[in-house]
C-alpha cells in the first residue's frame, strides 16, 4: 500500500542521465598523456613540464613491446615511478620521502601498453590516491627495477593551476582576466547542463 513502483521508463531515464553525466564529466576534464620510456627525449632531458587544472587526468603509458619484441639492449624497460620532493627531482635517486605511484613491469601486456591515470583532485576518498593543491608543483621521476636494464634519469614536473589569489589591488579584483572567466564558465556549465537535462525529461 504505501510502496512506490518504479516504472521501466523512469529507470531508463535515470540510466540515460547517468550516462550523459559521465560523458559531460569526461568532456570537461582534460587528459594529459605522457609516454614514459627512454625514447622520450623530453623526459630524459628533464625539461618536460605539464600544467593541469583540478579534475584533469595525467595518463602515463608504460614502456611497451608488441609481439614479445625486445629493444636493442635485449631487455625490455621496466621501472617504478615515484612522486618526489623538488630536491630529489634534481637527480633520480630513491629518497625516504618518495611515494611510489606505479610500477611498469608488464612490457609485453597482451592488451597494449599499461596506462596509469592520476586524477588531479584536491580530495580523494581512496587510500592510494594523492591530493593536489592549486598553485603547487609536483615532481615525478623513475628508477629501473631490478629485473630491467639500466635506464637514464627520466623526470616530469606537474604544475596545478592556479594559485589562489590573495587580496590584491582593487583593480585586479574588479577586472578579471579572460582566462579566469573562461575557467569559471567551464566549472559552472556542468550544473547548468544537468539542470536543463532534468527539466527536459520530467
Coordinates of C-alpha atoms in Angstrom, one line a residue:
X1 CA 0.0 0.0 0.0
X2 CA 2.4 2.9 0.6
X3 CA 5.1 1.4 -1.6
X4 CA 6.1 3.1 -4.9
X5 CA 6.8 1.1 -8.0
X6 CA 9.5 2.2 -10.4
X7 CA 8.3 2.1 -14.0
X8 CA 10.7 0.9 -16.7
X9 CA 10.6 4.3 -18.3
X10 CA 11.8 6.0 -15.1
X11 CA 14.7 3.5 -14.7
X12 CA 15.7 4.0 -18.3
X13 CA 15.6 7.8 -17.8
X14 CA 18.0 7.6 -14.8
X15 CA 20.3 5.3 -16.8
X16 CA 20.4 7.8 -19.6
X17 CA 21.0 10.6 -17.1
X18 CA 24.0 8.8 -15.5
X19 CA 25.4 8.0 -18.9
X20 CA 25.2 11.6 -20.0
X21 CA 26.7 12.8 -16.8
X22 CA 29.7 10.6 -17.4
X23 CA 30.1 11.9 -20.9
X24 CA 29.8 15.6 -19.7
X25 CA 32.4 15.0 -16.9
X26 CA 34.8 13.4 -19.4
X27 CA 34.4 16.2 -21.9
X28 CA 35.0 18.9 -19.2
X29 CA 38.2 17.3 -17.9
X30 CA 41.4 17.2 -19.9
X31 CA 43.7 14.2 -20.3
X32 CA 47.4 14.9 -20.4
X33 CA 49.3 11.9 -22.0
X34 CA 52.9 11.0 -21.3
X35 CA 54.7 8.0 -22.8
X36 CA 57.2 7.1 -20.1
X37 CA 60.2 5.4 -21.7
X38 CA 63.8 6.2 -22.6
X39 CA 63.0 7.2 -26.2
X40 CA 61.0 10.3 -24.9
X41 CA 63.8 12.8 -25.0
X42 CA 61.9 15.4 -23.1
X43 CA 61.7 13.0 -20.1
X44 CA 65.4 12.2 -20.3
X45 CA 66.4 15.8 -20.7
X46 CA 64.4 16.7 -17.6
X47 CA 62.6 19.6 -19.2
X48 CA 59.1 18.1 -19.6
X49 CA 56.6 20.2 -17.7
X50 CA 52.8 20.0 -17.8
X51 CA 50.2 22.4 -16.4
X52 CA 47.0 20.9 -15.3
X53 CA 43.8 22.0 -13.5
X54 CA 41.8 20.3 -10.9
X55 CA 39.8 17.3 -12.2
X56 CA 42.1 16.8 -15.1
X57 CA 43.8 13.4 -15.6
X58 CA 47.5 12.6 -16.0
X59 CA 47.8 9.5 -18.2
X60 CA 51.2 7.8 -18.1
X61 CA 51.8 4.9 -20.5
X62 CA 54.5 2.4 -19.6
X63 CA 57.1 1.0 -21.9
X64 CA 55.6 -1.5 -24.3
X65 CA 56.9 -4.0 -26.8
X66 CA 54.3 -5.7 -29.0
X67 CA 54.6 -9.4 -30.1
X68 CA 57.3 -10.0 -27.5
X69 CA 59.8 -7.8 -29.3
X70 CA 62.8 -6.5 -27.4
X71 CA 64.8 -3.3 -27.8
X72 CA 68.4 -3.2 -29.0
X73 CA 69.7 -3.8 -25.5
X74 CA 67.9 -7.1 -25.4
X75 CA 65.9 -6.4 -22.2
X76 CA 62.6 -4.5 -22.1
X77 CA 62.4 -1.5 -19.9
X78 CA 60.7 -1.9 -16.5
X79 CA 60.6 0.8 -14.0
X80 CA 58.9 2.3 -11.0
X81 CA 57.5 5.8 -10.9
X82 CA 57.8 8.0 -7.8
X83 CA 56.4 11.2 -6.6
X84 CA 59.4 13.0 -5.1
X85 CA 60.3 16.3 -3.4
X86 CA 61.9 19.1 -5.5
X87 CA 65.3 18.4 -4.0
X88 CA 65.1 14.8 -5.1
X89 CA 63.9 15.8 -8.5
X90 CA 67.4 17.1 -9.5
X91 CA 68.6 13.5 -9.8
X92 CA 66.8 10.2 -10.0
X93 CA 67.5 8.8 -6.5
X94 CA 65.3 6.9 -4.2
X95 CA 64.7 9.0 -1.1
X96 CA 63.0 8.4 2.2
X97 CA 60.1 10.7 1.4
X98 CA 59.4 9.5 -2.1
X99 CA 56.0 8.0 -2.8
X100 CA 55.8 5.1 -5.2
X101 CA 52.9 5.7 -7.5
X102 CA 53.1 2.9 -10.1
X103 CA 55.3 0.1 -11.3
X104 CA 55.7 -0.6 -15.0
X105 CA 56.5 -4.3 -15.1
X106 CA 54.4 -5.7 -17.9
X107 CA 56.2 -4.6 -21.1
X108 CA 54.6 -7.4 -23.2
X109 CA 51.0 -6.9 -21.9
X110 CA 48.6 -8.6 -24.4
X111 CA 46.2 -5.7 -24.5
X112 CA 48.6 -2.9 -25.3
X113 CA 50.7 -0.6 -23.1
X114 CA 49.8 -0.4 -19.5
X115 CA 48.3 3.0 -18.6
X116 CA 48.2 4.6 -15.2
X117 CA 45.8 7.5 -14.6
X118 CA 46.3 10.1 -11.9
X119 CA 43.2 12.3 -11.3
X120 CA 44.2 15.8 -10.3
X121 CA 41.9 16.4 -7.4
X122 CA 42.1 18.3 -4.1
X123 CA 40.4 15.5 -2.1
X124 CA 40.4 11.7 -2.7
X125 CA 38.4 9.0 -0.9
X126 CA 41.0 6.4 -1.8
X127 CA 43.9 5.4 0.4
X128 CA 46.2 5.1 -2.6
X129 CA 45.1 8.4 -4.1
X130 CA 47.0 11.6 -3.9
X131 CA 45.7 15.1 -3.1
X132 CA 46.8 18.0 -5.2
X133 CA 46.7 21.7 -4.3
X134 CA 46.3 24.6 -6.8
X135 CA 49.4 26.7 -7.3
X136 CA 51.8 23.8 -6.3
X137 CA 54.4 21.9 -8.3
X138 CA 54.7 18.1 -8.2
X139 CA 57.6 16.1 -9.4
X140 CA 57.7 12.6 -10.8
X141 CA 60.8 10.6 -11.5
X142 CA 61.6 6.9 -12.2
X143 CA 64.0 4.2 -11.3
X144 CA 64.7 1.0 -13.1
X145 CA 63.5 -2.2 -11.5
X146 CA 66.0 -5.0 -10.6
X147 CA 64.7 -7.1 -13.5
X148 CA 65.2 -4.5 -16.2
X149 CA 68.2 -2.8 -17.8
X150 CA 69.8 0.4 -16.5
X151 CA 67.9 3.4 -17.6
X152 CA 68.6 7.2 -17.9
X153 CA 67.0 9.5 -15.4
X154 CA 63.5 10.5 -16.5
X155 CA 61.6 13.3 -14.9
X156 CA 58.4 15.2 -15.2
X157 CA 57.1 18.4 -13.4
X158 CA 53.4 18.9 -13.0
X159 CA 52.0 22.3 -12.1
X160 CA 48.5 22.6 -10.8
X161 CA 46.8 25.7 -11.9
X162 CA 46.1 28.1 -10.4
X163 CA 47.4 29.6 -7.2
X164 CA 44.5 31.0 -5.1
X165 CA 44.5 34.8 -5.4
X166 CA 45.4 36.7 -2.2
X167 CA 43.8 40.0 -1.6
X168 CA 45.4 42.2 -4.2
X169 CA 44.8 45.6 -5.7
X170 CA 41.2 46.8 -6.3
X171 CA 42.0 46.9 -10.0
X172 CA 42.8 43.2 -10.1
X173 CA 39.6 42.3 -8.3
X174 CA 37.4 44.4 -10.5
X175 CA 38.9 43.3 -13.8
X176 CA 39.2 39.5 -14.0
X177 CA 41.3 38.3 -16.9
X178 CA 39.9 36.4 -19.9
X179 CA 41.5 33.2 -18.6
X180 CA 39.8 33.3 -15.2
X181 CA 36.4 34.0 -16.9
X182 CA 36.8 31.0 -19.2
X183 CA 37.7 28.8 -16.3
X184 CA 34.7 29.9 -14.3
X185 CA 32.4 29.1 -17.2
X186 CA 34.0 25.7 -17.6
X187 CA 33.2 24.8 -14.0
X188 CA 29.7 26.3 -13.8
X189 CA 28.5 24.8 -17.1
X190 CA 28.2 21.2 -15.7
X191 CA 25.4 22.0 -13.1
X192 CA 23.6 24.1 -15.7
X193 CA 23.6 21.2 -18.2
X194 CA 22.4 18.8 -15.6
X195 CA 19.5 21.1 -14.7
X196 CA 18.5 21.6 -18.3
X197 CA 18.6 17.8 -19.0
X198 CA 16.5 17.0 -15.9
X199 CA 13.9 19.6 -16.8
X200 CA 13.6 18.1 -20.3
X201 CA 12.9 14.5 -19.1
X202 CA 10.4 15.5 -16.4

